Amino acid sequence: MVLPFSSQAMQLTGEQKVYQPVYVASKTAVMKTLDTLGVQYNVDSDGDLLYQLNDRGWTGYVIFSFAADQSSLWNLQVRTQFATKASYYEELLEFTNQWNANQKVPKIAMKNRSKMVLSMNYPVQFGFNPQEFKVNIFEMFNRTAEKIGTEFNPMRR
């Protein structure tokens, strides 16, 4: 397979290299990573992955974004959503705005008066590092989703 970028790595004079395996980004690489982590998932009709985020049955998603010509995977998005009580919309909007102003990831959006969505992007156009995905994306997202979902639980349906 031809990589979508130059195989010549950027050289930083005087800096020490760290060697972590980086793979051509693909659905199968992500699936093998989740398999290694013991995560059970299903593939939906769009080809994205659905997994159980916690023991309360919350659903998480790994969404694949490809280049326009479908030749290369360029982004992974980890996402979950919560049904919310429309009567708490103003409070949830305030929570969302405060969170997004003070936290880098994940981002929160109120899709409508009764649905909150958390999402985090992981650009993979220059390769997929399973260890980075595990620690800095998947595990961090799941911990944060658990915190947010629990924090505003009284406002959820």
mmCIF file with all atom_site columns, C-alpha atoms in Angstrom:
data_model
loop_
_atom_site.group_PDB
_atom_site.id
_atom_site.type_symbol
_atom_site.label_atom_id
_atom_site.label_alt_id
_atom_site.label_comp_id
_atom_site.label_asym_id
_atom_site.label_entity_id
_atom_site.label_seq_id
_atom_site.pdbx_PDB_ins_code
_atom_site.Cartn_x
_atom_site.Cartn_y
_atom_site.Cartn_z
_atom_site.occupancy
_atom_site.B_iso_or_equiv
_atom_site.pdbx_formal_charge
_atom_site.auth_seq_id
_atom_site.auth_comp_id
_atom_site.auth_asym_id
_atom_site.auth_atom_id
_atom_site.pdbx_PDB_model_num
ATOM 1   C CA . MET A 1 1   ? 0.000   0.000  0.000  1.00 0.00 ? 1   MET A CA 1
ATOM 2   C CA . VAL A 1 2   ? 1.242   3.478  -0.841 1.00 0.00 ? 2   VAL A CA 1
ATOM 3   C CA . LEU A 1 3   ? 1.225   5.818  2.103  1.00 0.00 ? 3   LEU A CA 1
ATOM 4   C CA . PRO A 1 4   ? -0.632  9.119  1.552  1.00 0.00 ? 4   PRO A CA 1
ATOM 5   C CA . PHE A 1 5   ? 2.441   11.089 2.642  1.00 0.00 ? 5   PHE A CA 1
ATOM 6   C CA . SER A 1 6   ? 6.182   11.137 2.172  1.00 0.00 ? 6   SER A CA 1
ATOM 7   C CA . SER A 1 7   ? 7.903   8.218  3.876  1.00 0.00 ? 7   SER A CA 1
ATOM 8   C CA . GLN A 1 8   ? 10.769  10.534 4.797  1.00 0.00 ? 8   GLN A CA 1
ATOM 9   C CA . ALA A 1 9   ? 10.341  11.345 8.495  1.00 0.00 ? 9   ALA A CA 1
ATOM 10  C CA . MET A 1 10  ? 11.021  14.848 9.707  1.00 0.00 ? 10  MET A CA 1
ATOM 11  C CA . GLN A 1 11  ? 14.462  14.953 11.309 1.00 0.00 ? 11  GLN A CA 1
ATOM 12  C CA . LEU A 1 12  ? 14.981  17.055 14.447 1.00 0.00 ? 12  LEU A CA 1
ATOM 13  C CA . THR A 1 13  ? 18.684  17.558 15.047 1.00 0.00 ? 13  THR A CA 1
ATOM 14  C CA . GLY A 1 14  ? 19.706  16.828 18.614 1.00 0.00 ? 14  GLY A CA 1
ATOM 15  C CA . GLU A 1 15  ? 16.360  15.327 19.632 1.00 0.00 ? 15  GLU A CA 1
ATOM 16  C CA . GLN A 1 16  ? 15.932  11.720 20.754 1.00 0.00 ? 16  GLN A CA 1
ATOM 17  C CA . LYS A 1 17  ? 13.508  9.562  18.781 1.00 0.00 ? 17  LYS A CA 1
ATOM 18  C CA . VAL A 1 18  ? 10.905  7.387  20.459 1.00 0.00 ? 18  VAL A CA 1
ATOM 19  C CA . TYR A 1 19  ? 9.981   4.292  18.569 1.00 0.00 ? 19  TYR A CA 1
ATOM 20  C CA . GLN A 1 20  ? 6.324   3.349  18.771 1.00 0.00 ? 20  GLN A CA 1
ATOM 21  C CA . PRO A 1 21  ? 4.683   1.274  16.078 1.00 0.00 ? 21  PRO A CA 1
ATOM 22  C CA . VAL A 1 22  ? 2.721   3.449  13.673 1.00 0.00 ? 22  VAL A CA 1
ATOM 23  C CA . TYR A 1 23  ? 0.564   1.707  11.104 1.00 0.00 ? 23  TYR A CA 1
ATOM 24  C CA . VAL A 1 24  ? -1.199  2.827  7.972  1.00 0.00 ? 24  VAL A CA 1
ATOM 25  C CA . ALA A 1 25  ? -4.567  3.962  9.337  1.00 0.00 ? 25  ALA A CA 1
ATOM 26  C CA . SER A 1 26  ? -7.316  1.448  8.591  1.00 0.00 ? 26  SER A CA 1
ATOM 27  C CA . LYS A 1 27  ? -10.520 0.095  10.056 1.00 0.00 ? 27  LYS A CA 1
ATOM 28  C CA . THR A 1 28  ? -8.842  -3.241 10.635 1.00 0.00 ? 28  THR A CA 1
ATOM 29  C CA . ALA A 1 29  ? -5.999  -1.619 12.616 1.00 0.00 ? 29  ALA A CA 1
ATOM 30  C CA . VAL A 1 30  ? -8.569  0.058  14.887 1.00 0.00 ? 30  VAL A CA 1
ATOM 31  C CA . MET A 1 31  ? -10.573 -3.160 15.239 1.00 0.00 ? 31  MET A CA 1
ATOM 32  C CA . LYS A 1 32  ? -7.434  -5.152 16.124 1.00 0.00 ? 32  LYS A CA 1
ATOM 33  C CA . THR A 1 33  ? -6.561  -2.526 18.738 1.00 0.00 ? 33  THR A CA 1
ATOM 34  C CA . LEU A 1 34  ? -10.019 -2.794 20.311 1.00 0.00 ? 34  LEU A CA 1
ATOM 35  C CA . ASP A 1 35  ? -9.756  -6.602 20.159 1.00 0.00 ? 35  ASP A CA 1
ATOM 36  C CA . THR A 1 36  ? -6.445  -6.410 22.034 1.00 0.00 ? 36  THR A CA 1
ATOM 37  C CA . LEU A 1 37  ? -8.081  -4.171 24.659 1.00 0.00 ? 37  LEU A CA 1
ATOM 38  C CA . GLY A 1 38  ? -10.887 -6.711 25.085 1.00 0.00 ? 38  GLY A CA 1
ATOM 39  C CA . VAL A 1 39  ? -13.533 -4.283 23.822 1.00 0.00 ? 39  VAL A CA 1
ATOM 40  C CA . GLN A 1 40  ? -16.551 -5.947 22.269 1.00 0.00 ? 40  GLN A CA 1
ATOM 41  C CA . TYR A 1 41  ? -18.083 -3.975 19.425 1.00 0.00 ? 41  TYR A CA 1
ATOM 42  C CA . ASN A 1 42  ? -20.491 -4.241 16.523 1.00 0.00 ? 42  ASN A CA 1
ATOM 43  C CA . VAL A 1 43  ? -20.183 -2.757 13.056 1.00 0.00 ? 43  VAL A CA 1
ATOM 44  C CA . ASP A 1 44  ? -23.177 -0.624 12.091 1.00 0.00 ? 44  ASP A CA 1
ATOM 45  C CA . SER A 1 45  ? -24.688 -0.124 8.622  1.00 0.00 ? 45  SER A CA 1
ATOM 46  C CA . ASP A 1 46  ? -22.290 2.801  7.961  1.00 0.00 ? 46  ASP A CA 1
ATOM 47  C CA . GLY A 1 47  ? -19.257 0.669  8.826  1.00 0.00 ? 47  GLY A CA 1
ATOM 48  C CA . ASP A 1 48  ? -18.630 2.471  12.105 1.00 0.00 ? 48  ASP A CA 1
ATOM 49  C CA . LEU A 1 49  ? -18.081 0.681  15.420 1.00 0.00 ? 49  LEU A CA 1
ATOM 50  C CA . LEU A 1 50  ? -20.489 0.643  18.374 1.00 0.00 ? 50  LEU A CA 1
ATOM 51  C CA . TYR A 1 51  ? -19.278 -0.477 21.799 1.00 0.00 ? 51  TYR A CA 1
ATOM 52  C CA . GLN A 1 52  ? -20.603 -0.495 25.349 1.00 0.00 ? 52  GLN A CA 1
ATOM 53  C CA . LEU A 1 53  ? -18.975 2.434  27.121 1.00 0.00 ? 53  LEU A CA 1
ATOM 54  C CA . ASN A 1 54  ? -19.680 1.224  30.675 1.00 0.00 ? 54  ASN A CA 1
ATOM 55  C CA . ASP A 1 55  ? -21.629 -1.331 32.689 1.00 0.00 ? 55  ASP A CA 1
ATOM 56  C CA . ARG A 1 56  ? -24.739 0.902  32.585 1.00 0.00 ? 56  ARG A CA 1
ATOM 57  C CA . GLY A 1 57  ? -25.189 0.206  28.878 1.00 0.00 ? 57  GLY A CA 1
ATOM 58  C CA . TRP A 1 58  ? -24.086 3.572  27.489 1.00 0.00 ? 58  TRP A CA 1
ATOM 59  C CA . THR A 1 59  ? -23.116 3.286  23.823 1.00 0.00 ? 59  THR A CA 1
ATOM 60  C CA . GLY A 1 60  ? -19.881 4.638  22.396 1.00 0.00 ? 60  GLY A CA 1
ATOM 61  C CA . TYR A 1 61  ? -19.053 4.982  18.721 1.00 0.00 ? 61  TYR A CA 1
ATOM 62  C CA . VAL A 1 62  ? -15.838 4.970  16.708 1.00 0.00 ? 62  VAL A CA 1
ATOM 63  C CA . ILE A 1 63  ? -16.616 6.798  13.479 1.00 0.00 ? 63  ILE A CA 1
ATOM 64  C CA . PHE A 1 64  ? -14.331 6.549  10.450 1.00 0.00 ? 64  PHE A CA 1
ATOM 65  C CA . SER A 1 65  ? -13.786 9.512  8.094  1.00 0.00 ? 65  SER A CA 1
ATOM 66  C CA . PHE A 1 66  ? -12.148 8.836  4.760  1.00 0.00 ? 66  PHE A CA 1
ATOM 67  C CA . ALA A 1 67  ? -10.678 11.089 2.082  1.00 0.00 ? 67  ALA A CA 1
ATOM 68  C CA . ALA A 1 68  ? -13.174 12.091 -0.613 1.00 0.00 ? 68  ALA A CA 1
ATOM 69  C CA . ASP A 1 69  ? -11.958 9.327  -2.939 1.00 0.00 ? 69  ASP A CA 1
ATOM 70  C CA . GLN A 1 70  ? -12.256 6.755  -0.087 1.00 0.00 ? 70  GLN A CA 1
ATOM 71  C CA . SER A 1 71  ? -8.583  5.853  -0.565 1.00 0.00 ? 71  SER A CA 1
ATOM 72  C CA . SER A 1 72  ? -7.341  6.701  2.902  1.00 0.00 ? 72  SER A CA 1
ATOM 73  C CA . LEU A 1 73  ? -8.630  7.024  6.441  1.00 0.00 ? 73  LEU A CA 1
ATOM 74  C CA . TRP A 1 74  ? -7.844  10.502 7.754  1.00 0.00 ? 74  TRP A CA 1
ATOM 75  C CA . ASN A 1 75  ? -9.774  10.826 11.034 1.00 0.00 ? 75  ASN A CA 1
ATOM 76  C CA . LEU A 1 76  ? -11.322 8.752  13.790 1.00 0.00 ? 76  LEU A CA 1
ATOM 77  C CA . GLN A 1 77  ? -14.005 10.218 15.985 1.00 0.00 ? 77  GLN A CA 1
ATOM 78  C CA . VAL A 1 78  ? -14.980 8.705  19.324 1.00 0.00 ? 78  VAL A CA 1
ATOM 79  C CA . ARG A 1 79  ? -18.494 9.777  20.268 1.00 0.00 ? 79  ARG A CA 1
ATOM 80  C CA . THR A 1 80  ? -21.383 9.178  22.615 1.00 0.00 ? 80  THR A CA 1
ATOM 81  C CA . GLN A 1 81  ? -24.704 10.869 23.150 1.00 0.00 ? 81  GLN A CA 1
ATOM 82  C CA . PHE A 1 82  ? -27.115 11.351 25.997 1.00 0.00 ? 82  PHE A CA 1
ATOM 83  C CA . ALA A 1 83  ? -30.852 11.880 25.941 1.00 0.00 ? 83  ALA A CA 1
ATOM 84  C CA . THR A 1 84  ? -31.616 14.909 28.095 1.00 0.00 ? 84  THR A CA 1
ATOM 85  C CA . LYS A 1 85  ? -34.715 16.503 29.555 1.00 0.00 ? 85  LYS A CA 1
ATOM 86  C CA . ALA A 1 86  ? -35.773 19.422 27.349 1.00 0.00 ? 86  ALA A CA 1
ATOM 87  C CA . SER A 1 87  ? -36.811 21.330 30.491 1.00 0.00 ? 87  SER A CA 1
ATOM 88  C CA . TYR A 1 88  ? -33.096 21.521 31.457 1.00 0.00 ? 88  TYR A CA 1
ATOM 89  C CA . TYR A 1 89  ? -31.940 22.835 28.077 1.00 0.00 ? 89  TYR A CA 1
ATOM 90  C CA . GLU A 1 90  ? -30.726 26.221 29.382 1.00 0.00 ? 90  GLU A CA 1
ATOM 91  C CA . GLU A 1 91  ? -28.718 24.617 32.202 1.00 0.00 ? 91  GLU A CA 1
ATOM 92  C CA . LEU A 1 92  ? -27.255 22.046 29.827 1.00 0.00 ? 92  LEU A CA 1
ATOM 93  C CA . LEU A 1 93  ? -26.352 24.755 27.343 1.00 0.00 ? 93  LEU A CA 1
ATOM 94  C CA . GLU A 1 94  ? -24.556 26.662 30.110 1.00 0.00 ? 94  GLU A CA 1
ATOM 95  C CA . PHE A 1 95  ? -22.736 23.460 31.178 1.00 0.00 ? 95  PHE A CA 1
ATOM 96  C CA . THR A 1 96  ? -21.766 22.814 27.543 1.00 0.00 ? 96  THR A CA 1
ATOM 97  C CA . ASN A 1 97  ? -20.446 26.336 27.008 1.00 0.00 ? 97  ASN A CA 1
ATOM 98  C CA . GLN A 1 98  ? -18.458 26.269 30.260 1.00 0.00 ? 98  GLN A CA 1
ATOM 99  C CA . TRP A 1 99  ? -17.015 22.843 29.476 1.00 0.00 ? 99  TRP A CA 1
ATOM 100 C CA . ASN A 1 100 ? -15.977 23.767 25.930 1.00 0.00 ? 100 ASN A CA 1
ATOM 101 C CA . ALA A 1 101 ? -14.435 27.053 27.112 1.00 0.00 ? 101 ALA A CA 1
ATOM 102 C CA . ASN A 1 102 ? -12.328 25.332 29.767 1.00 0.00 ? 102 ASN A CA 1
ATOM 103 C CA . GLN A 1 103 ? -11.619 21.837 28.420 1.00 0.00 ? 103 GLN A CA 1
ATOM 104 C CA . LYS A 1 104 ? -9.816  20.925 25.234 1.00 0.00 ? 104 LYS A CA 1
ATOM 105 C CA . VAL A 1 105 ? -11.464 17.530 24.754 1.00 0.00 ? 105 VAL A CA 1
ATOM 106 C CA . PRO A 1 106 ? -13.929 16.036 24.342 1.00 0.00 ? 106 PRO A CA 1
ATOM 107 C CA . LYS A 1 107 ? -16.171 18.704 22.910 1.00 0.00 ? 107 LYS A CA 1
ATOM 108 C CA . ILE A 1 108 ? -19.835 18.812 23.840 1.00 0.00 ? 108 ILE A CA 1
ATOM 109 C CA . ALA A 1 109 ? -22.703 19.895 21.610 1.00 0.00 ? 109 ALA A CA 1
ATOM 110 C CA . MET A 1 110 ? -26.413 20.163 22.237 1.00 0.00 ? 110 MET A CA 1
ATOM 111 C CA . LYS A 1 111 ? -27.782 18.699 19.019 1.00 0.00 ? 111 LYS A CA 1
ATOM 112 C CA . ASN A 1 112 ? -31.284 19.766 20.019 1.00 0.00 ? 112 ASN A CA 1
ATOM 113 C CA . ARG A 1 113 ? -33.167 20.467 23.233 1.00 0.00 ? 113 ARG A CA 1
ATOM 114 C CA . SER A 1 114 ? -33.062 16.799 24.241 1.00 0.00 ? 114 SER A CA 1
ATOM 115 C CA . LYS A 1 115 ? -29.763 15.408 22.944 1.00 0.00 ? 115 LYS A CA 1
ATOM 116 C CA . MET A 1 116 ? -26.212 16.075 24.131 1.00 0.00 ? 116 MET A CA 1
ATOM 117 C CA . VAL A 1 117 ? -23.297 14.729 22.087 1.00 0.00 ? 117 VAL A CA 1
ATOM 118 C CA . LEU A 1 118 ? -19.685 14.300 23.248 1.00 0.00 ? 118 LEU A CA 1
ATOM 119 C CA . SER A 1 119 ? -17.038 13.829 20.584 1.00 0.00 ? 119 SER A CA 1
ATOM 120 C CA . MET A 1 120 ? -13.293 13.660 20.236 1.00 0.00 ? 120 MET A CA 1
ATOM 121 C CA . ASN A 1 121 ? -11.302 13.553 16.996 1.00 0.00 ? 121 ASN A CA 1
ATOM 122 C CA . TYR A 1 122 ? -8.074  11.685 16.377 1.00 0.00 ? 122 TYR A CA 1
ATOM 123 C CA . PRO A 1 123 ? -6.413  12.654 13.071 1.00 0.00 ? 123 PRO A CA 1
ATOM 124 C CA . VAL A 1 124 ? -4.711  9.620  11.533 1.00 0.00 ? 124 VAL A CA 1
ATOM 125 C CA . GLN A 1 125 ? -3.662  10.841 8.104  1.00 0.00 ? 125 GLN A CA 1
ATOM 126 C CA . PHE A 1 126 ? 0.003   10.345 9.029  1.00 0.00 ? 126 PHE A CA 1
ATOM 127 C CA . GLY A 1 127 ? -0.489  6.957  10.659 1.00 0.00 ? 127 GLY A CA 1
ATOM 128 C CA . PHE A 1 128 ? -2.256  5.105  13.451 1.00 0.00 ? 128 PHE A CA 1
ATOM 129 C CA . ASN A 1 129 ? -0.444  4.584  16.755 1.00 0.00 ? 129 ASN A CA 1
ATOM 130 C CA . PRO A 1 130 ? -2.410  1.973  18.754 1.00 0.00 ? 130 PRO A CA 1
ATOM 131 C CA . GLN A 1 131 ? -0.844  2.960  22.092 1.00 0.00 ? 131 GLN A CA 1
ATOM 132 C CA . GLU A 1 132 ? -1.662  6.641  21.586 1.00 0.00 ? 132 GLU A CA 1
ATOM 133 C CA . PHE A 1 133 ? -5.217  5.746  20.569 1.00 0.00 ? 133 PHE A CA 1
ATOM 134 C CA . LYS A 1 134 ? -5.632  3.549  23.664 1.00 0.00 ? 134 LYS A CA 1
ATOM 135 C CA . VAL A 1 135 ? -4.314  6.052  26.220 1.00 0.00 ? 135 VAL A CA 1
ATOM 136 C CA . ASN A 1 136 ? -4.932  9.524  24.789 1.00 0.00 ? 136 ASN A CA 1
ATOM 137 C CA . ILE A 1 137 ? -8.153  8.933  22.898 1.00 0.00 ? 137 ILE A CA 1
ATOM 138 C CA . PHE A 1 138 ? -10.165 5.846  23.838 1.00 0.00 ? 138 PHE A CA 1
ATOM 139 C CA . GLU A 1 139 ? -9.506  5.569  27.588 1.00 0.00 ? 139 GLU A CA 1
ATOM 140 C CA . MET A 1 140 ? -9.506  9.335  28.173 1.00 0.00 ? 140 MET A CA 1
ATOM 141 C CA . PHE A 1 141 ? -12.746 9.768  26.219 1.00 0.00 ? 141 PHE A CA 1
ATOM 142 C CA . ASN A 1 142 ? -14.499 6.974  28.110 1.00 0.00 ? 142 ASN A CA 1
ATOM 143 C CA . ARG A 1 143 ? -13.403 8.298  31.523 1.00 0.00 ? 143 ARG A CA 1
ATOM 144 C CA . THR A 1 144 ? -14.520 11.814 30.630 1.00 0.00 ? 144 THR A CA 1
ATOM 145 C CA . ALA A 1 145 ? -17.855 10.637 29.189 1.00 0.00 ? 145 ALA A CA 1
ATOM 146 C CA . GLU A 1 146 ? -18.482 8.741  32.425 1.00 0.00 ? 146 GLU A CA 1
ATOM 147 C CA . LYS A 1 147 ? -17.691 11.871 34.455 1.00 0.00 ? 147 LYS A CA 1
ATOM 148 C CA . ILE A 1 148 ? -19.899 14.159 32.357 1.00 0.00 ? 148 ILE A CA 1
ATOM 149 C CA . GLY A 1 149 ? -22.777 11.679 32.141 1.00 0.00 ? 149 GLY A CA 1
ATOM 150 C CA . THR A 1 150 ? -22.728 11.145 35.881 1.00 0.00 ? 150 THR A CA 1
ATOM 151 C CA . GLU A 1 151 ? -22.358 14.847 36.701 1.00 0.00 ? 151 GLU A CA 1
ATOM 152 C CA . PHE A 1 152 ? -25.526 15.888 34.914 1.00 0.00 ? 152 PHE A CA 1
ATOM 153 C CA . ASN A 1 153 ? -27.438 12.624 35.426 1.00 0.00 ? 153 ASN A CA 1
ATOM 154 C CA . PRO A 1 154 ? -30.490 14.359 37.029 1.00 0.00 ? 154 PRO A CA 1
ATOM 155 C CA . MET A 1 155 ? -30.939 16.290 33.762 1.00 0.00 ? 155 MET A CA 1
ATOM 156 C CA . ARG A 1 156 ? -30.961 13.120 31.642 1.00 0.00 ? 156 ARG A CA 1
ATOM 157 C CA . ARG A 1 157 ? -33.904 11.013 30.592 1.00 0.00 ? 157 ARG A CA 1
#
